[in-house]
Coordinates of C-alpha atoms in Angstrom, one line a residue:
M1 CA 0.9 -40.2 31.5
S2 CA 3.6 -41.7 28.2
N3 CA 3.2 -39.3 24.7
H4 CA 4.2 -42.7 23.2
T5 CA 1.4 -44.3 21.2
E6 CA 4.1 -46.9 19.5
A7 CA 6.4 -49.2 21.8
T8 CA 8.8 -52.1 20.6
G9 CA 9.5 -55.6 22.3
S10 CA 6.6 -58.1 23.3
V11 CA 6.0 -58.7 26.4
P12 CA 8.3 -60.7 28.4
G13 CA 11.5 -59.2 26.3
G14 CA 10.5 -59.1 22.1
R15 CA 11.3 -56.7 19.8
E16 CA 7.8 -57.4 18.0
Q17 CA 7.1 -53.1 16.4
I18 CA 3.8 -51.9 17.5
P19 CA 1.9 -50.1 14.8
R20 CA 0.9 -46.6 16.3
S21 CA -2.8 -46.4 16.6
L22 CA -4.0 -42.8 15.6
A23 CA -7.5 -43.7 17.0
L24 CA -5.8 -44.4 20.5
D25 CA -4.3 -40.7 20.3
I26 CA -7.6 -39.6 19.8
A27 CA -9.2 -41.3 23.1
R28 CA -6.3 -39.8 25.4
G29 CA -7.3 -36.4 23.3
L30 CA -10.6 -37.3 24.3
A31 CA -10.1 -38.3 27.1
V32 CA -8.0 -34.6 28.9
L33 CA -10.1 -32.3 26.6
G34 CA -13.0 -33.8 28.8
V35 CA -11.0 -33.0 31.6
V36 CA -10.6 -29.2 31.1
L37 CA -14.2 -29.2 29.3
N38 CA -15.0 -30.6 33.5
H39 CA -13.0 -28.2 35.0
T40 CA -14.2 -25.3 32.9
I41 CA -18.2 -25.7 34.0
G42 CA -17.2 -26.3 37.6
G43 CA -15.2 -23.4 38.0
L44 CA -18.0 -21.1 36.2
S45 CA -20.2 -23.1 37.9
A46 CA -18.9 -22.3 41.5
A47 CA -19.0 -18.8 40.3
D48 CA -22.3 -18.4 39.9
V49 CA -21.9 -17.9 36.2
I50 CA -23.7 -21.1 34.7
S51 CA -27.4 -21.0 36.5
Y52 CA -29.5 -24.5 37.6
G53 CA -30.8 -26.3 34.8
S54 CA -28.8 -25.1 32.2
P55 CA -27.7 -28.1 30.1
W56 CA -23.9 -27.5 30.7
L57 CA -24.1 -29.0 34.2
A58 CA -25.5 -31.8 32.7
V59 CA -23.0 -32.1 30.3
N60 CA -20.5 -31.7 33.1
D61 CA -22.3 -34.7 34.8
A62 CA -21.7 -37.1 31.9
L63 CA -18.5 -36.6 31.4
I64 CA -17.6 -36.7 35.1
V65 CA -18.5 -40.2 36.2
G66 CA -16.0 -42.0 33.6
R67 CA -13.5 -39.9 32.2
M68 CA -10.9 -40.3 34.8
P69 CA -11.5 -43.9 35.0
A70 CA -10.7 -43.9 31.0
M71 CA -8.1 -41.6 31.7
F72 CA -6.6 -44.3 33.5
F73 CA -7.3 -47.1 31.8
L74 CA -5.5 -45.9 28.4
I75 CA -2.3 -45.2 30.8
G76 CA -2.7 -48.3 32.2
L77 CA -1.9 -49.6 28.2
F78 CA 1.9 -48.9 29.0
I79 CA 2.4 -49.9 31.8
P80 CA 3.3 -53.9 30.5
R81 CA 5.5 -52.7 27.7
S82 CA 7.4 -49.9 29.7
V83 CA 8.2 -52.6 32.2
A84 CA 9.8 -54.9 29.9
K85 CA 11.5 -52.4 28.1
R86 CA 13.1 -50.8 31.7
G87 CA 13.1 -53.6 34.1
A88 CA 10.3 -52.8 36.7
W89 CA 12.2 -51.3 40.0
G90 CA 13.7 -49.3 36.5
Y91 CA 10.5 -48.1 35.8
I92 CA 9.0 -47.2 38.9
R93 CA 11.3 -44.9 39.9
E94 CA 11.7 -43.3 36.9
R95 CA 7.8 -42.9 36.6
S96 CA 7.8 -42.0 40.2
A97 CA 10.7 -39.1 40.1
I98 CA 8.6 -37.6 37.0
L99 CA 5.2 -37.1 38.1
L100 CA 6.1 -35.9 41.6
W101 CA 9.0 -33.8 40.2
V102 CA 5.3 -32.6 38.2
Y103 CA 3.5 -32.4 41.1
L104 CA 5.5 -30.5 43.4
V105 CA 6.8 -27.4 40.3
W106 CA 2.9 -27.6 39.3
Y107 CA 2.2 -27.2 42.6
V108 CA 4.2 -24.4 43.7
I109 CA 3.1 -22.2 40.8
Q110 CA -0.4 -22.5 41.6
S111 CA -0.6 -22.7 44.9
S112 CA 0.5 -19.4 44.6
A113 CA -1.4 -18.3 41.6
E114 CA -3.9 -18.6 43.8
Y115 CA -2.8 -17.6 46.8
A116 CA -1.9 -14.2 44.8
T117 CA -5.2 -13.7 43.2
S118 CA -7.9 -14.5 46.6
S119 CA -8.6 -11.1 46.9
L120 CA -10.9 -11.9 42.9
K121 CA -12.3 -15.3 44.4
N122 CA -15.3 -15.8 46.4
T123 CA -13.7 -17.6 49.0
P124 CA -10.4 -16.3 49.9
V125 CA -7.6 -19.0 50.2
P126 CA -5.3 -19.2 53.2
A127 CA -1.2 -18.3 53.1
S128 CA -1.1 -22.2 54.2
I129 CA -1.6 -22.8 50.4
L130 CA 1.8 -22.2 49.8
W131 CA 2.7 -25.4 52.1
E132 CA 1.2 -27.7 52.4
L133 CA 2.2 -29.8 49.6
W134 CA 0.4 -33.3 52.0
S135 CA -3.3 -31.9 51.1
P136 CA -3.1 -31.8 46.6
I137 CA -4.9 -28.5 44.2
A138 CA -7.7 -29.6 43.0
H139 CA -6.1 -31.7 39.9
L140 CA -3.3 -32.6 40.9
W141 CA -4.2 -35.5 43.2
F142 CA -3.6 -37.4 39.8
L143 CA 0.0 -37.0 39.4
P144 CA 1.1 -38.7 43.4
M145 CA -1.7 -40.4 42.7
L146 CA -0.9 -42.1 40.0
A147 CA 2.5 -42.9 41.2
L148 CA 1.1 -45.1 43.7
G149 CA -0.8 -46.8 41.7
T150 CA 1.6 -47.4 38.8
L151 CA 3.8 -48.7 41.8
A152 CA 0.9 -51.5 42.9
V153 CA 0.2 -52.6 40.0
V154 CA 3.8 -53.6 38.6
I155 CA 4.4 -54.8 41.7
S156 CA 1.3 -57.6 41.5
R157 CA 2.4 -58.0 37.8
V158 CA -1.1 -58.0 36.6
W159 CA -0.9 -58.8 33.6
R160 CA 0.4 -61.7 34.6
H161 CA -1.3 -62.6 37.3
P162 CA -5.2 -60.9 36.1
L163 CA -6.7 -62.3 38.9
A164 CA -5.1 -59.2 40.9
L165 CA -8.0 -57.7 39.4
V166 CA -10.5 -58.5 41.9
I167 CA -7.9 -56.7 44.1
F168 CA -7.5 -54.3 42.7
A169 CA -11.5 -53.9 42.0
F170 CA -12.5 -54.7 45.6
V171 CA -9.8 -51.6 45.9
S172 CA -11.7 -49.3 43.8
L173 CA -15.2 -50.1 45.3
A174 CA -13.8 -49.8 48.8
C175 CA -12.4 -46.7 48.2
W176 CA -15.3 -44.9 45.8
G177 CA -16.3 -41.7 46.5
W178 CA -13.8 -41.1 48.9
R179 CA -11.2 -38.1 49.5
P180 CA -9.2 -37.9 52.1
P181 CA -6.5 -34.4 51.8
L182 CA -3.2 -36.6 51.6
I183 CA -0.9 -37.1 48.3
G184 CA -1.3 -40.4 46.1
F185 CA -4.9 -41.7 48.0
D186 CA -7.1 -39.3 47.2
G187 CA -8.5 -40.8 43.6
L188 CA -7.7 -45.3 44.9
G189 CA -11.1 -45.2 43.6
N190 CA -9.9 -45.4 39.6
L191 CA -6.5 -48.0 41.4
A192 CA -8.7 -50.5 39.1
F193 CA -9.3 -49.0 35.7
L194 CA -4.8 -49.0 35.8
A195 CA -4.8 -52.4 36.3
L196 CA -7.4 -53.2 34.4
G197 CA -5.6 -50.9 31.5
A198 CA -1.9 -53.2 32.4
V199 CA -3.5 -56.4 31.6
V200 CA -5.0 -55.5 28.1
G201 CA -2.3 -53.8 27.0
L202 CA -1.4 -52.3 24.4
P203 CA -1.1 -55.1 21.8
R204 CA -4.9 -55.9 22.7
M205 CA -6.4 -52.7 22.2
V206 CA -4.3 -51.9 19.4
A207 CA -4.7 -54.5 17.6
F208 CA -9.1 -53.5 18.6
L209 CA -8.8 -50.6 17.4
E210 CA -8.2 -51.6 14.2
R211 CA -11.8 -53.2 14.0
R212 CA -13.7 -49.6 14.1
T213 CA -16.9 -51.3 13.2
M214 CA -17.0 -53.3 15.8
I215 CA -15.5 -50.7 17.8
V216 CA -18.3 -48.6 16.8
V217 CA -21.4 -51.2 17.7
V218 CA -19.4 -52.1 20.9
G219 CA -19.6 -48.8 21.7
I220 CA -22.5 -47.7 21.0
T221 CA -24.6 -50.5 23.3
C222 CA -22.5 -48.9 25.9
A223 CA -23.1 -45.3 25.8
V224 CA -26.6 -47.0 26.1
A225 CA -26.0 -48.7 29.5
Y226 CA -23.9 -45.5 30.5
A227 CA -26.4 -43.4 30.3
G228 CA -28.6 -45.7 32.4
L229 CA -26.3 -45.9 35.1
L230 CA -26.0 -42.6 35.3
S231 CA -30.0 -42.4 35.5
L232 CA -29.8 -43.9 38.7
G233 CA -27.4 -42.0 40.2
A234 CA -24.1 -43.0 39.1
E235 CA -20.8 -40.4 41.3
E236 CA -17.4 -40.5 40.8
P237 CA -14.8 -42.1 42.5
R238 CA -13.7 -39.1 44.0
T239 CA -17.3 -37.2 44.9
G240 CA -16.4 -37.5 48.1
A241 CA -20.2 -38.5 49.5
A242 CA -21.3 -41.1 51.4
L243 CA -21.7 -44.2 49.1
D244 CA -23.8 -47.5 50.1
I245 CA -22.6 -50.5 48.4
V246 CA -24.8 -50.3 45.4
D247 CA -23.8 -47.1 44.7
R248 CA -20.5 -47.9 44.5
V249 CA -21.1 -50.9 41.9
V250 CA -23.7 -48.9 40.1
S251 CA -20.8 -45.8 39.8
F252 CA -18.2 -48.8 39.3
G253 CA -19.9 -50.3 36.8
A254 CA -20.8 -46.6 34.7
A255 CA -16.9 -45.7 34.6
L256 CA -15.9 -49.5 33.2
V257 CA -18.5 -49.2 30.2
A258 CA -17.2 -45.5 29.6
I259 CA -14.4 -46.6 28.3
P260 CA -16.0 -48.5 24.9
V261 CA -17.5 -45.5 24.4
L262 CA -14.6 -43.0 24.4
F263 CA -13.1 -45.8 21.7
G264 CA -16.7 -45.2 19.9
M265 CA -16.2 -41.7 19.9
S266 CA -12.5 -42.0 18.5
A267 CA -12.9 -44.6 16.1
L268 CA -15.6 -42.3 14.9
L269 CA -13.7 -39.5 14.9
A270 CA -10.6 -41.0 13.4
L271 CA -12.6 -40.4 10.2
I272 CA -11.9 -37.1 9.9
P273 CA -8.6 -36.9 8.1
R274 CA -7.8 -33.1 9.9
L275 CA -9.7 -32.9 13.3
A276 CA -8.6 -36.6 14.2
D277 CA -5.3 -35.6 13.5
L278 CA -5.3 -32.2 15.4
L279 CA -7.3 -34.5 18.3
G280 CA -4.3 -37.1 18.0
W281 CA -1.4 -34.6 18.5
V282 CA -3.5 -32.9 21.6
G283 CA -3.3 -36.6 23.0
T284 CA 0.7 -37.1 22.9
R285 CA 0.8 -33.7 24.6
T286 CA -1.2 -34.4 28.0
I287 CA 0.8 -34.0 30.7
G288 CA 1.8 -30.7 29.8
L289 CA -1.8 -29.8 28.9
Y290 CA -3.6 -31.6 32.0
A291 CA -0.4 -29.9 34.8
S292 CA -1.4 -26.1 34.4
H293 CA -4.7 -25.8 32.1
I294 CA -6.3 -25.2 35.7
V295 CA -3.1 -22.0 36.2
F296 CA -4.8 -20.5 32.3
M297 CA -8.6 -21.4 32.8
A298 CA -8.5 -19.2 36.6
G299 CA -6.4 -16.6 34.3
L300 CA -8.7 -16.4 31.9
R301 CA -12.3 -17.4 33.1
I302 CA -11.4 -14.4 35.6
V303 CA -9.8 -11.7 32.5
L304 CA -12.7 -12.2 30.3
M305 CA -15.4 -11.6 33.6
K306 CA -14.1 -8.4 34.9
A307 CA -14.5 -7.7 30.4
G308 CA -18.1 -8.3 31.1
L309 CA -18.9 -11.3 29.8
S310 CA -21.6 -12.9 31.2
D311 CA -23.4 -15.5 28.9
E312 CA -22.8 -18.9 30.3
H313 CA -22.4 -20.7 26.9
A314 CA -19.9 -18.0 25.6
L315 CA -17.7 -18.2 28.9
V316 CA -17.8 -22.1 28.0
L317 CA -16.6 -21.9 25.3
L318 CA -13.9 -19.6 25.1
V319 CA -12.5 -20.5 28.6
C320 CA -12.4 -24.1 27.7
L321 CA -11.0 -23.8 24.3
G322 CA -8.5 -20.8 25.6
A323 CA -7.6 -22.9 28.5
A324 CA -6.4 -25.7 26.1
V325 CA -4.9 -23.9 23.3
L326 CA -2.8 -21.4 25.7
A327 CA -1.6 -24.6 27.9
L328 CA -0.5 -26.7 24.4
G329 CA 1.0 -24.0 23.3
F330 CA 2.7 -23.4 26.1
Q331 CA 4.7 -26.6 26.4
E332 CA 5.0 -25.6 23.2
F333 CA 6.9 -23.0 24.2
A334 CA 8.7 -24.0 27.8
N335 CA 10.2 -27.1 25.6
R336 CA 11.9 -25.1 22.1
V337 CA 13.2 -22.6 25.3
G338 CA 14.7 -24.5 27.1
L339 CA 11.5 -25.6 30.6
T340 CA 11.1 -28.5 30.3
W341 CA 12.1 -29.2 33.3
L342 CA 8.2 -28.2 33.8
F343 CA 7.0 -31.3 33.1
T344 CA 9.5 -33.9 33.6
L345 CA 12.9 -33.7 35.2
P346 CA 15.7 -31.9 35.0
A347 CA 18.0 -33.4 32.2
P348 CA 20.8 -34.1 34.4
W349 CA 18.3 -35.1 37.2
L350 CA 16.5 -37.8 35.0
A351 CA 19.7 -38.6 33.4
H352 CA 20.8 -40.1 36.7
V353 CA 17.3 -41.7 37.4
R354 CA 18.0 -43.9 34.3
T355 CA 21.8 -43.8 34.7
T356 CA 20.9 -45.6 37.9
R357 CA 18.5 -48.4 36.9
E358 CA 20.8 -49.4 34.3
S359 CA 23.3 -49.9 37.1
V360 CA 20.6 -52.1 38.5
A361 CA 19.7 -53.7 35.7
R362 CA 23.5 -54.9 35.0

């Protein structure tokens, strides 16, 4: 997940400067905060805090189908530029190394935290959680799946061969709902959206976002379509349920139209100066927030419930906002005290990867 919305160079190889897009940063911020909210609601629901029929469950259902496909689309936008700048294998090497390292670091942190607090859970976790690296915990499936998806998108050069999108769409439809406990393959239903982002590319997306009125109109139209598809039973890519072909097509369509809805919201929020700046700032720190928020969320939920707070609305808001603030604050702290290796490769390893990449390129 790149922390940069600005890129230089054309595809392939030019030096054109692309202006920074606040609306794009806001979209990234909204997407990752949507993930935090979904996980907050899911955790409180599992703890039997959120009652059946709660409006928070409706919010959860409305967000969950489209938020991860939108995340993959946003990431895909940056792939062609990065490949043009670094070379295909250089980019794959560095990107895969970073994603798998962050997965390893946060698997160790989260599995240790979950095992240490096992006695406080409704369902205690086994000790095997500490070493079963091949079976992703909670949200960490995203990192190895993104590494595998990036490999497929870069090798296919789908932005140069858009017809390859048909193959990616077929793979996503075939894998929709599939949730194998195996790193890289869990979440493959999202693959087509990563490829679609690469086909659209950063220059087109930035130019499109400058047409605010059109973006808002398209977003509203797609929001209506999204609501209709949700009413037909659209499911998220990792639902784990058996789906027939109609369910898969409906779900895929819902995830697809959710992307313009996100950009419509970001275009409107860009008109509110302070809020826009805050959401844009969050959007430049997605990897740290995504990787660490579950640990802070679980701890905060336990503390607040042990303190006697039981109101579901207060808990959702406090846990969601608190986890986001703590995760973002921790990332800033880590960057200042030399703990950047929590969110990227240790500096010597990163330098080695980049040096090797440049040597291969020459």
